XYZ file of C-alpha atoms in Angstrom:
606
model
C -33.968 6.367 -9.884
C -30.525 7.113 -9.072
C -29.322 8.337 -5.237
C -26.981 11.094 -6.617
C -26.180 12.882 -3.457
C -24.723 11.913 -0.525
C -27.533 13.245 1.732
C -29.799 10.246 -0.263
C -27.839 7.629 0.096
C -27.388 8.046 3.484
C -31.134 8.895 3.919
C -31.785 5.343 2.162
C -28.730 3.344 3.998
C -31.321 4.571 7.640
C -33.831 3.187 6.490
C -32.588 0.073 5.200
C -31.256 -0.613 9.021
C -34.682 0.396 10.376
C -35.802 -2.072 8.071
C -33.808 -4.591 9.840
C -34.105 -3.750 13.069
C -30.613 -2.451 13.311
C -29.924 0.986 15.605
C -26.646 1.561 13.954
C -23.937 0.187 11.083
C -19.876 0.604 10.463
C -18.773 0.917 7.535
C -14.855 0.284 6.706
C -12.782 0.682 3.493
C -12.284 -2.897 3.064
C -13.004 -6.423 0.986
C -13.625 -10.080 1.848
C -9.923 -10.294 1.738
C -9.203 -6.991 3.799
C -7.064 -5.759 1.052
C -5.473 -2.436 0.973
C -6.519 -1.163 -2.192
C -10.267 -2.346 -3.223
C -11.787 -3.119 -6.478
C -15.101 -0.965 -7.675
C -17.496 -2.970 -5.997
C -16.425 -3.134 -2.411
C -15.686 0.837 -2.419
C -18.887 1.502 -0.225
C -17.348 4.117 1.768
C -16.914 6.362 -1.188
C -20.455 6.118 -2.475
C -21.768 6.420 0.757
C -19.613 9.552 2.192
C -17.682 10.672 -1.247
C -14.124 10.027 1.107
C -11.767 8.605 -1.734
C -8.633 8.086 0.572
C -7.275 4.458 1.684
C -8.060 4.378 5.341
C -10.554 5.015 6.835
C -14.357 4.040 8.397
C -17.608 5.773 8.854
C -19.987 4.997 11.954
C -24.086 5.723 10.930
C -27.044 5.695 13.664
C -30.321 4.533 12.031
C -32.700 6.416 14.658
C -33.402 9.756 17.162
C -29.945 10.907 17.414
C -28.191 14.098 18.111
C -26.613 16.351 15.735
C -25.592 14.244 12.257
C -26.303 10.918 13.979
C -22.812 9.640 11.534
C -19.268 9.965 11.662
C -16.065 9.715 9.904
C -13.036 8.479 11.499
C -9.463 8.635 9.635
C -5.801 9.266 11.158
C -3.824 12.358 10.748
C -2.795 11.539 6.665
C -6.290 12.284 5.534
C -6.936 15.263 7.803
C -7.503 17.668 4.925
C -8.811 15.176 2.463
C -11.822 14.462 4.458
C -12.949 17.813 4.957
C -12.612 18.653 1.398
C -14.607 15.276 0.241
C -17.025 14.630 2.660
C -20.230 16.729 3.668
C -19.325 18.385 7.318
C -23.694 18.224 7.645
C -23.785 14.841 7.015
C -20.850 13.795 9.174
C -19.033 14.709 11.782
C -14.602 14.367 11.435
C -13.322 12.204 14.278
C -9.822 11.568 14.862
C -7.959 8.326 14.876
C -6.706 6.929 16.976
C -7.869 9.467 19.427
C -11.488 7.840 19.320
C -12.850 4.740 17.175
C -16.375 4.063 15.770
C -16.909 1.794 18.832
C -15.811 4.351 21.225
C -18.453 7.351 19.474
C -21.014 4.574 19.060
C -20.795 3.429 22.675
C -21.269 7.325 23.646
C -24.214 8.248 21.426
C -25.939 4.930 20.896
C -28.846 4.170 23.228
C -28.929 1.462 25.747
C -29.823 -1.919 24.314
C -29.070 -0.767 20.501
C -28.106 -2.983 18.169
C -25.245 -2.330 16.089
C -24.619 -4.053 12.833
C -20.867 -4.963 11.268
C -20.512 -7.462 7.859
C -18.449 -10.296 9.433
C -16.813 -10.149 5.713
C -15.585 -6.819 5.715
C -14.009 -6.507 9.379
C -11.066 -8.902 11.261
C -11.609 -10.824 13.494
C -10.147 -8.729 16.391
C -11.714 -5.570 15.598
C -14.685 -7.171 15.789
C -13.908 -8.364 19.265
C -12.659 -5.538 20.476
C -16.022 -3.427 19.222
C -17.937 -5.942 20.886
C -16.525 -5.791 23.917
C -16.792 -1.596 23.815
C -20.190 -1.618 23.302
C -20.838 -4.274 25.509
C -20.460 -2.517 28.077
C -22.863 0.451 27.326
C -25.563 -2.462 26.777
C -25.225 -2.013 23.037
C -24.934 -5.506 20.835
C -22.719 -5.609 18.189
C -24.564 -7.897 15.345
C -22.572 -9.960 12.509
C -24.550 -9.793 9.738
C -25.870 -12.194 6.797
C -25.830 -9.474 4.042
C -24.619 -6.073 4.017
C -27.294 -3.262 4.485
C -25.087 -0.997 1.127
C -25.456 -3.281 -0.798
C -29.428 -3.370 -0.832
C -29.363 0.165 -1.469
C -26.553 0.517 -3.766
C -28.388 0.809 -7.029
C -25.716 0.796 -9.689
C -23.075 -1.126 -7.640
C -20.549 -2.524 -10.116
C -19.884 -6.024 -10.318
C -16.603 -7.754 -9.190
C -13.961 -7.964 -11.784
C -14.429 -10.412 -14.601
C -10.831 -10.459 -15.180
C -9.339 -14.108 -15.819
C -6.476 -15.180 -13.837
C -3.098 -16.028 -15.465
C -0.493 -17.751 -14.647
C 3.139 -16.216 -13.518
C 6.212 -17.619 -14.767
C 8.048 -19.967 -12.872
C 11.229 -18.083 -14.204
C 10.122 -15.033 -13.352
C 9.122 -16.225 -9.570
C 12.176 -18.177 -9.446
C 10.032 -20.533 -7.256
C 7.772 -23.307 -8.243
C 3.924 -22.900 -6.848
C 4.597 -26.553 -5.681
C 7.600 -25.964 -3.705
C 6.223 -22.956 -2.161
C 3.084 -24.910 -1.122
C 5.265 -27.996 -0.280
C 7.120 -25.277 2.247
C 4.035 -24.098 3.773
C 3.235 -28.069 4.261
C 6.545 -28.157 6.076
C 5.011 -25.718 8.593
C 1.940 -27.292 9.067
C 3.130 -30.518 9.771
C 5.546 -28.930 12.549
C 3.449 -27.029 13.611
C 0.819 -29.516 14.258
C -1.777 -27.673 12.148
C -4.001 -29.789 9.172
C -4.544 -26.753 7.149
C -4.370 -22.511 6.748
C -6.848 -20.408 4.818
C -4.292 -18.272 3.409
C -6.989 -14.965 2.700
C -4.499 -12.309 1.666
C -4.932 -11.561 -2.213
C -0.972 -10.783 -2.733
C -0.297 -13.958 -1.041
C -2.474 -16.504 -2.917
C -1.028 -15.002 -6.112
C 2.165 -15.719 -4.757
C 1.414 -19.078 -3.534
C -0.230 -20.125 -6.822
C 2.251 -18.126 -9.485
C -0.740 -16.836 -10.204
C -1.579 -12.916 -11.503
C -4.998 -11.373 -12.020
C -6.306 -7.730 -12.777
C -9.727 -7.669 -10.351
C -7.947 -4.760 -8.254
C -6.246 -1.612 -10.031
C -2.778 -1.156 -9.400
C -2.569 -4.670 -7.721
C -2.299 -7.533 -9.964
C -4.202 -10.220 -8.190
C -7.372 -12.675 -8.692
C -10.195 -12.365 -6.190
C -9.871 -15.768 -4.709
C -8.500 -17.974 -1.196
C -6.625 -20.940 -0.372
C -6.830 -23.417 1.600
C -3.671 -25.408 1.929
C -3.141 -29.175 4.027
C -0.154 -30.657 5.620
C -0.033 -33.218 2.616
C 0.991 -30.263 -0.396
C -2.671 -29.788 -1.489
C -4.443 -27.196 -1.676
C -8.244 -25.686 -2.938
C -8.353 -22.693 -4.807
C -11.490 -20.719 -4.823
C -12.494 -18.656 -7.441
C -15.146 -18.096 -9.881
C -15.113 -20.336 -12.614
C -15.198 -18.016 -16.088
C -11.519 -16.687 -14.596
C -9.908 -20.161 -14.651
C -8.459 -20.678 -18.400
C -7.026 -24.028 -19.728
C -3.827 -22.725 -19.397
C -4.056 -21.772 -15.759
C -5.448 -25.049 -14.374
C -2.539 -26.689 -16.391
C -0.179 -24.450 -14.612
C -1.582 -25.060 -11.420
C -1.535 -29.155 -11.818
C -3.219 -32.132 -10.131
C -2.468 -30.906 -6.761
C -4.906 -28.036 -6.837
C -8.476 -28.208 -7.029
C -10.159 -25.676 -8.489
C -13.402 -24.606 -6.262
C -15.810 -22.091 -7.395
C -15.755 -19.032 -4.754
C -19.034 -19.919 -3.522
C -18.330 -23.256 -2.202
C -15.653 -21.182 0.493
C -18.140 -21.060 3.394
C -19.328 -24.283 3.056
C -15.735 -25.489 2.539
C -14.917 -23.810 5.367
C -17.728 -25.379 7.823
C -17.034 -28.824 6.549
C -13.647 -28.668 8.366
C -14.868 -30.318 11.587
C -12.294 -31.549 14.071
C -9.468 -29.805 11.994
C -6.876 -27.588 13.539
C -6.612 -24.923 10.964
C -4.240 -21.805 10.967
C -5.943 -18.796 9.938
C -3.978 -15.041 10.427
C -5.961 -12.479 12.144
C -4.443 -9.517 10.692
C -5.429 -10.546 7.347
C -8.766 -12.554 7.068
C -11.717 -11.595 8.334
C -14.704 -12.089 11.185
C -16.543 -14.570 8.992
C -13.583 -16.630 8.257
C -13.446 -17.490 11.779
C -17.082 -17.594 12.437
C -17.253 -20.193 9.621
C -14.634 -22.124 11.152
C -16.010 -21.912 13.981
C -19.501 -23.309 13.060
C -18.247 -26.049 11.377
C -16.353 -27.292 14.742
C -12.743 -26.824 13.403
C -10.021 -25.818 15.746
C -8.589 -22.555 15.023
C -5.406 -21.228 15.795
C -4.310 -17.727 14.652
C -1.127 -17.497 13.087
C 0.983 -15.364 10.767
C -0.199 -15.905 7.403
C 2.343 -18.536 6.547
C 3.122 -17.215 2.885
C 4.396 -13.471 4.251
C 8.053 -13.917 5.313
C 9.169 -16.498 1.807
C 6.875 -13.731 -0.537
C 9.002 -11.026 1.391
C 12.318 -12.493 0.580
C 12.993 -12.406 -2.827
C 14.563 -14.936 -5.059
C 17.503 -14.040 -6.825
C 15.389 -14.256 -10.111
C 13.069 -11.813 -8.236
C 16.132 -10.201 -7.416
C 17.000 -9.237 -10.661
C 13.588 -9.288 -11.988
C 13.544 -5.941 -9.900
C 16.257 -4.355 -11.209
C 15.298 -4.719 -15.072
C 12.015 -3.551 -14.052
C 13.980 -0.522 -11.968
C 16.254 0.033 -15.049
C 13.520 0.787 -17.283
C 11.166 2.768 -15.084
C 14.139 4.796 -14.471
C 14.436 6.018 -18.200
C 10.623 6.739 -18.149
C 11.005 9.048 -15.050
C 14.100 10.628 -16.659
C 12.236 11.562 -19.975
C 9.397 13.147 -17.473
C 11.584 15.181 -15.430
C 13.337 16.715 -18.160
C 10.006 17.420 -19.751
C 9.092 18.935 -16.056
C 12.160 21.022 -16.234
C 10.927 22.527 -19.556
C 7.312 22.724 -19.301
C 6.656 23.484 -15.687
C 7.769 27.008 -15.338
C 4.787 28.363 -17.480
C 2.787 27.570 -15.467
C 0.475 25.371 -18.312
C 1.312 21.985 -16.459
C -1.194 21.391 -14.110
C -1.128 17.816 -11.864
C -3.300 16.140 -13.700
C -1.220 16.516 -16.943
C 2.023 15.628 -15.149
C 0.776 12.162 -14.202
C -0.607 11.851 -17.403
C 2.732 12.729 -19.252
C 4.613 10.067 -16.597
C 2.051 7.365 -17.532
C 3.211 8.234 -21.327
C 6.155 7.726 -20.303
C 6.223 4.601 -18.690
C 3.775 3.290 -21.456
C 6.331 3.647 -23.737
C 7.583 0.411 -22.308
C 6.005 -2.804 -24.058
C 6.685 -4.486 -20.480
C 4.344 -2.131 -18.211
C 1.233 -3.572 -17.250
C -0.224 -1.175 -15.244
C 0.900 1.490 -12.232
C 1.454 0.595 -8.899
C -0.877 2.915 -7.402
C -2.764 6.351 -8.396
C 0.170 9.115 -8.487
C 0.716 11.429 -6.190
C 1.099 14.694 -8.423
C 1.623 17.087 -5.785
C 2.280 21.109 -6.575
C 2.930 23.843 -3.696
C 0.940 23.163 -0.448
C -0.332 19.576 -1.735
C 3.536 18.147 -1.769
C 2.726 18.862 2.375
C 0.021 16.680 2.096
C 2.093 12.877 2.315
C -0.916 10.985 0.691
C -2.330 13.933 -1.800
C -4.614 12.319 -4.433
C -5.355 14.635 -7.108
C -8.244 14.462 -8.614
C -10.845 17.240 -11.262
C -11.580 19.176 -8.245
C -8.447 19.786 -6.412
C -6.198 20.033 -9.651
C -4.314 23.237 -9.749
C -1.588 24.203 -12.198
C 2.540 23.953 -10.794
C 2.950 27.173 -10.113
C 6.294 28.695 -11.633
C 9.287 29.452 -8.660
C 7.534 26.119 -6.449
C 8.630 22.787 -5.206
C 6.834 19.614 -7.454
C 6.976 16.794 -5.978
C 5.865 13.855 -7.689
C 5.671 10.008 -6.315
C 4.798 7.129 -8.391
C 5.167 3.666 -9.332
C 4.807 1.021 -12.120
C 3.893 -2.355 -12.407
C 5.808 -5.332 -14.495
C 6.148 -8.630 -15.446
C 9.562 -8.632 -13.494
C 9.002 -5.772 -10.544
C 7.416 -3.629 -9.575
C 8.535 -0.009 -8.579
C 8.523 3.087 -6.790
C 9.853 6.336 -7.038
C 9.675 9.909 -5.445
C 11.168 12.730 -7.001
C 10.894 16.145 -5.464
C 12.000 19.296 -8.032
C 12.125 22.517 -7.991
C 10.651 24.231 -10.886
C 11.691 27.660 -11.902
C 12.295 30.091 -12.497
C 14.679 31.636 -9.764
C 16.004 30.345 -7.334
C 14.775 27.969 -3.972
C 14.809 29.461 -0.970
C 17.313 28.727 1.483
C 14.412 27.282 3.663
C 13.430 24.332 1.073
C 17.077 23.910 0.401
C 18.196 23.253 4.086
C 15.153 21.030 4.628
C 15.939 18.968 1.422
C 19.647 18.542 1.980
C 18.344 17.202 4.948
C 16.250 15.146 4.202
C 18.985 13.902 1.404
C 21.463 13.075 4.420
C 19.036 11.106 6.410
C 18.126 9.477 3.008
C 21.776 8.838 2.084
C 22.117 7.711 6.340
C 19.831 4.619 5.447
C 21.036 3.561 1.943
C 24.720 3.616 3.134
C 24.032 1.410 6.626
C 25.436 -1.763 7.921
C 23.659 -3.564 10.459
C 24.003 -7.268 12.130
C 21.655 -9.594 10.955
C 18.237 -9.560 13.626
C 18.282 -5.898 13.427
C 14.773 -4.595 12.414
C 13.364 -1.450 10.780
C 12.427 0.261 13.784
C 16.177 0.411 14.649
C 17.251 1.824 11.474
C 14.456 4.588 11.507
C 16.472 7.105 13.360
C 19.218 7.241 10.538
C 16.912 8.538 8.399
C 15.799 11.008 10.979
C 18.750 12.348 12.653
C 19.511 15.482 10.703
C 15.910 16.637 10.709
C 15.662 16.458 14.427
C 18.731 18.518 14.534
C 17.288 21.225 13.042
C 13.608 20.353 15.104
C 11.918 18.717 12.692
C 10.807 15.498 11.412
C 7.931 13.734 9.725
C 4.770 11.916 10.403
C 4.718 8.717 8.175
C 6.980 5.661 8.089
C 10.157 5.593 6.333
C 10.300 2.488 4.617
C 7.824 -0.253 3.725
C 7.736 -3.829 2.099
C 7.721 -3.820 -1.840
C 5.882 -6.775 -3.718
C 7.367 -8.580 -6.869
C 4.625 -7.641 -9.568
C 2.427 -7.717 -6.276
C 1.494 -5.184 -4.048
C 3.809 -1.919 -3.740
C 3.018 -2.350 -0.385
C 3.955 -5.392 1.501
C 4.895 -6.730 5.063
C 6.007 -8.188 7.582
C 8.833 -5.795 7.123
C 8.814 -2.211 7.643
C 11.499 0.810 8.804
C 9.574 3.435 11.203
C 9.406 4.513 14.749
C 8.651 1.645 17.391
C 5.687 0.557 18.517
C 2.057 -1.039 18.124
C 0.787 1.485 15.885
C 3.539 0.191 13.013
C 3.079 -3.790 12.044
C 6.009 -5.062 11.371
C 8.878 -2.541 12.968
C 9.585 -5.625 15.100
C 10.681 -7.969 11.938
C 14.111 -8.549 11.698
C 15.683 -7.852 8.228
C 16.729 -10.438 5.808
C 18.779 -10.354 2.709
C 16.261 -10.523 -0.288
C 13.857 -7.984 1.448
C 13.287 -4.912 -0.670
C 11.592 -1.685 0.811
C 11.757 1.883 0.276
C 14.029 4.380 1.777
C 11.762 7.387 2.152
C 12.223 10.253 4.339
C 10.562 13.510 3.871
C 9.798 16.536 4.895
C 6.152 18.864 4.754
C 5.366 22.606 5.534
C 1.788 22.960 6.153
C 0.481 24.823 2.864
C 3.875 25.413 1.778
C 5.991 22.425 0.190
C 6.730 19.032 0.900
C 9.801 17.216 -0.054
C 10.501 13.661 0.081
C 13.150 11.781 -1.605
C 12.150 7.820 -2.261
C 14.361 4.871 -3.930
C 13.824 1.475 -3.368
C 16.652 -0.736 -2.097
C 17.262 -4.430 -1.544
C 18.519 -5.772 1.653
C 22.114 -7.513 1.392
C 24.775 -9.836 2.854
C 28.380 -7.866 3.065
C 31.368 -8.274 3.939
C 33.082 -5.790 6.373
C 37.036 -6.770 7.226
C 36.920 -8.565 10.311
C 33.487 -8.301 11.130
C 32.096 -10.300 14.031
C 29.154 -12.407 12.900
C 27.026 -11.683 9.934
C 25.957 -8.261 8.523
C 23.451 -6.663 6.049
C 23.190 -3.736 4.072
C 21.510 -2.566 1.342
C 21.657 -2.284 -2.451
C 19.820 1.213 -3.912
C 17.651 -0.759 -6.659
C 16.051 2.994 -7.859
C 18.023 5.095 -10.509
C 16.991 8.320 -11.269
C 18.575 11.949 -10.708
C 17.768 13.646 -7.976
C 17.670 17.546 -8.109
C 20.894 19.562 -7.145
C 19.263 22.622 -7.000
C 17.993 21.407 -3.626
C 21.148 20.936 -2.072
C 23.125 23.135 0.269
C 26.891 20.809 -0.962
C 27.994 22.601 2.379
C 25.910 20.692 4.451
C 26.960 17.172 2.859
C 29.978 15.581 4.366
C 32.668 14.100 2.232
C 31.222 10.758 2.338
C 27.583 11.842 1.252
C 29.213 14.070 -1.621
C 31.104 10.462 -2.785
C 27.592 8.621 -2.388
C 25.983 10.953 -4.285
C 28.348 11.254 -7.707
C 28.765 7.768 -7.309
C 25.249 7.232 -7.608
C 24.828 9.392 -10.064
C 27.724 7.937 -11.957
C 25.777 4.348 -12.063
C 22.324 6.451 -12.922
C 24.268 7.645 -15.965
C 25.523 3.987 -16.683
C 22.091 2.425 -16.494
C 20.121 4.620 -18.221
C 22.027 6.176 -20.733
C 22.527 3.305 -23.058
C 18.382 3.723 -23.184
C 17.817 7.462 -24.512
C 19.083 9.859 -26.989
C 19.347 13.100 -27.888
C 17.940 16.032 -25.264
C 17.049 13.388 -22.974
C 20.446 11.899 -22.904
C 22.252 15.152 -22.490
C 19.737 16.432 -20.147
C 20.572 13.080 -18.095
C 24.378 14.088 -18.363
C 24.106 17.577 -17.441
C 22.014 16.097 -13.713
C 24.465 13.376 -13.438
C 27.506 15.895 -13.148
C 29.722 15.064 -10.070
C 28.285 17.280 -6.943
């Protein structure tokens, strides 16, 4: 019979661990390849606590124990959301980073408890770092050889059966031999014989290689291991591999079926092999370790070349950007017309923008779940609608709505905050907006010298919020995959410090990220304005040295009727019609009728 509640499943997960001997378990959101985003079968939070967000980790005690004997720990994004999902009398909310499941274990957990982590779920240096927490409470932290969810998880799906297909070298711009041939480069300098290049965005990348095992993403559940000489194993299960992949991939690559990794991995005895820390996990290294290789952690060396695009992945991007941008067009005029009866609810708005953007032969999927956020849920930065917290847009509110597709060529992402009628904004959302606008239109217009970083820039987009006392809690720009991940490093433009990988990494021409700034009244509105832009080389007369900028890739209307024109200098009124002017010259040629003069009416000069 089927656990259906929450209160079973954690009920059976305790006794699974007494089973075993084990005092205590963590469980992370998390895969083999400590992915972001996480296929059906490895989403063991969820069925365990019901918490759907994308960060996150619960902490269970097996035995006596005081009050719910489990916690759930997420940062400040998910604040709400994890009230709302997960059972208060099941688990208790803990803060992060305030605390950490290590910390709360190493505080309730008895003396000489044994604590057990999957070594395939967890890096390396977490794992370290718990140990050494509990450690010194006189609690053991134990790696273990299967995980304890899995033996209760009745109806657990099964990974993707999804074959693999090949990417085209034109569309990569890169062959999967010179790219491996450049990561042999490394190795030999470096002095290493191998890496186990883990990440699932970067295999793809390495191999020219797509899948469909993880929504959203488009990658193949599989690793690499690459040698100094240009070869390289691929692991993955067999019934993905078609003819016309393993010609694509040539002699050089030998296919491995994904069980023969571990033992792969152990056979590697007297090697000096590069693994990255920050993107493979516990068991990787314990492997390694076994086996007798030496291990050195290093940077995954596929994540700066993937982050610099090719100029076919250049302009890859903006076909890809060209044609979202008529899909999210169509939508917002439909918004404009619809919303203010208050019939459109959330979940019908990303419906009707996944319409949209499936009018396009070329879209293969989205590039992550919407966010389809009315009233008091556009102050909620990571809002996931869903059958429970759907609510119509109410008429006279702020919508905002951020989104993304997936293609052959790019892949995109857009925020669009409107205000749906009728009447009028109030001068409140319109001051807030047109700042945010200012600190957007800060960023897109800057010039920088090359080695400046994203942590640097992050104050542009700031400035005229903190004027007015304000600001906002996430990042404001991250990496963009092509056809990969919408999310991708090393780069990244937010505050400084530890808390942010990859605010340290200088900028190089052929990086895109977003330019996102925002701003969120508790239960109110939210409003954040997101294009995507594509670092440059420019020329500025008599310039010292050489100097970057960047090229706005995104190109859809934004909405006047949030902007106080008095509060835009002369230069951010130009910016904005001549943005508007090339929105118009891009996406007109691809609509008609309403839509088209709809589109001409919004791209007006200021």
């Amino acid at each position: 019979m089927l656990m259906n509640t929450h209160e079973a499943r954690l009920d059976a997960l305790r006794k699974e661990l007494q089973r075993r001997e084990l005092d205590g378990f963590v469980v992370p959101i998390s895969d083999e390849h400590m992915s972001e985003y996480v296929g059906s079968y490895a989403q063991r939070l969820h069925w365990l606590t019901g918490f759907a967000g994308s960060a996150g980790s619960a902490a269970v005690l097996a035995g006596s124990y005081s009050g719910t004997g489990a916690a759930m720990f997420t940062d400040g994004r998910y604040t709400v959301q994890v009230r709302e999902q997960v059972d208060a009398a099941l688990f208790d909310y803990k803060d992060v980073p305030a605390t950490s499941p290590a910390k709360w274990i190493a505080k309730h957990a008895a003396k000489g408890a044994r604590i057990g982590y999957d070594a395939w779920l967890h890096g390396v240096e977490w794992a370290e770092a718990a140990a050494k927490e509990l450690t010194r409470k006189g609690i053991e932290l134990v790696p273990l050889g299967s995980n304890p969810i899995d033996a209760v998880w009745e109806d657990r799906p099964a990974p993707s059966p999804a074959q693999a297909v090949p990417h085209d070298d034109r569309l990569a711009g890169r062959s999967s031999a010179d790219k491996r041939n450049e990561i042999a480069d490394w190795l030999k300098e470096e002095g290493y014989d191998a890496t186990v290049v883990t990440a699932l965005d970067s295999v793809a990348w390495l191999m020219n290689m797509r899948g469909a095992d993880i929504a959203n993403t488009p990658v193949a559940l599989s690793y690499a291991l690459v040698r100094a000489d240009g070869t390289a194993d691929l692991f993955i299960a067999p019934d993905k591999v078609s003819p016309e992949l393993a010609q694509h991939l040539g002699n050089a690559v030998t296919l491995r079926d994904r069980g023969e990794f571990v033992p792969a991995l152990e056979s590697l005895s007297g090697k000096s092999v590069a693994v990255d820390p920050e993107r493979a996990v516990a068991g990787i290294f314990h492997a390694l370790e076994k086996g007798g290789a030496r291990v050195s952690r290093a940077e995954d060396p596929a994540v700066l070349p993937k982050a610099i695009k090719t100029p076919a992945e250049q302009q890859g991007h903006r076909d890809a950007q060209a044609r979202d941008g008529a899909a999210v067009t169509r939508f917002l005029r439909w918004i404009a017309e619809n919303a203010p009866s208050g019939e459109v609810d959330e979940l019908g708005a990303a419906a009707k923008l996944r319409a949209f953007r499936g009018l396009s032969p070329d879209l293969k999927d989205t590039s992550f779940d919407t966010i389809s956020a009315a009233a008091g849920h556009a102050a909620l930065p990571h809002y996931k609608v869903d059958e429970e917290s759907n609510i119509a847009i109410p008429p006279s509110s702020i919508f905002l709505c951020d989104s993304g597709g997936q293609y052959l060529d790019g892949t995109t992402d857009i925020t669009r905050t409107v205000w749906v009628g009728p009447g009028e904004p109030s001068a409140e959302m319109i001051d807030r907006n047109t700042r945010v606008l200012k600190g957007h239109i800060q960023l897109a217009q800057a010039r920088f010298p090359v080695g400046t970083n994203g942590g640097q820039l992050d104050t542009l987009a700031r400035m005229h919020l903190w004027q007015a006392g304000v600001d906002y809690g996430h990042g404001t720009g991250h990496g963009v995959g092509s056809y990969l991940s919408v999310h991708e490093g090393p780069q990244r433009i937010s505050k400084s410090g530890g808390a942010f990988a990859g605010t340290d990494t200088p900028l190089a021409a052929g990086m895109l990220l977003s330019n996102e700034p925002g701003y969120y009244k508790p239960g109110e509105f939210g409003i954040r304005i997101e294009n995507l832009v594509l670092t440059v080389a420019v020329d500025i007369d008599q310039a010292e040295g050489e100097w970057l900028g960047f090229e706005t890739l995104t190109l859809v209307p934004l909405d006047r009727r949030l902007v106080d024109k008095g509060l835009l200098t002369e230069s951010e009124i130009a910016w904005w019609n001549a943005y508007h002017a090339q929105v118009r010259a891009v996406l007109a040629p691809q609509l008609e009728g309403e839509d088209l003069a709809w589109l001409e009416a919004e791209c007006a000069p200021l």
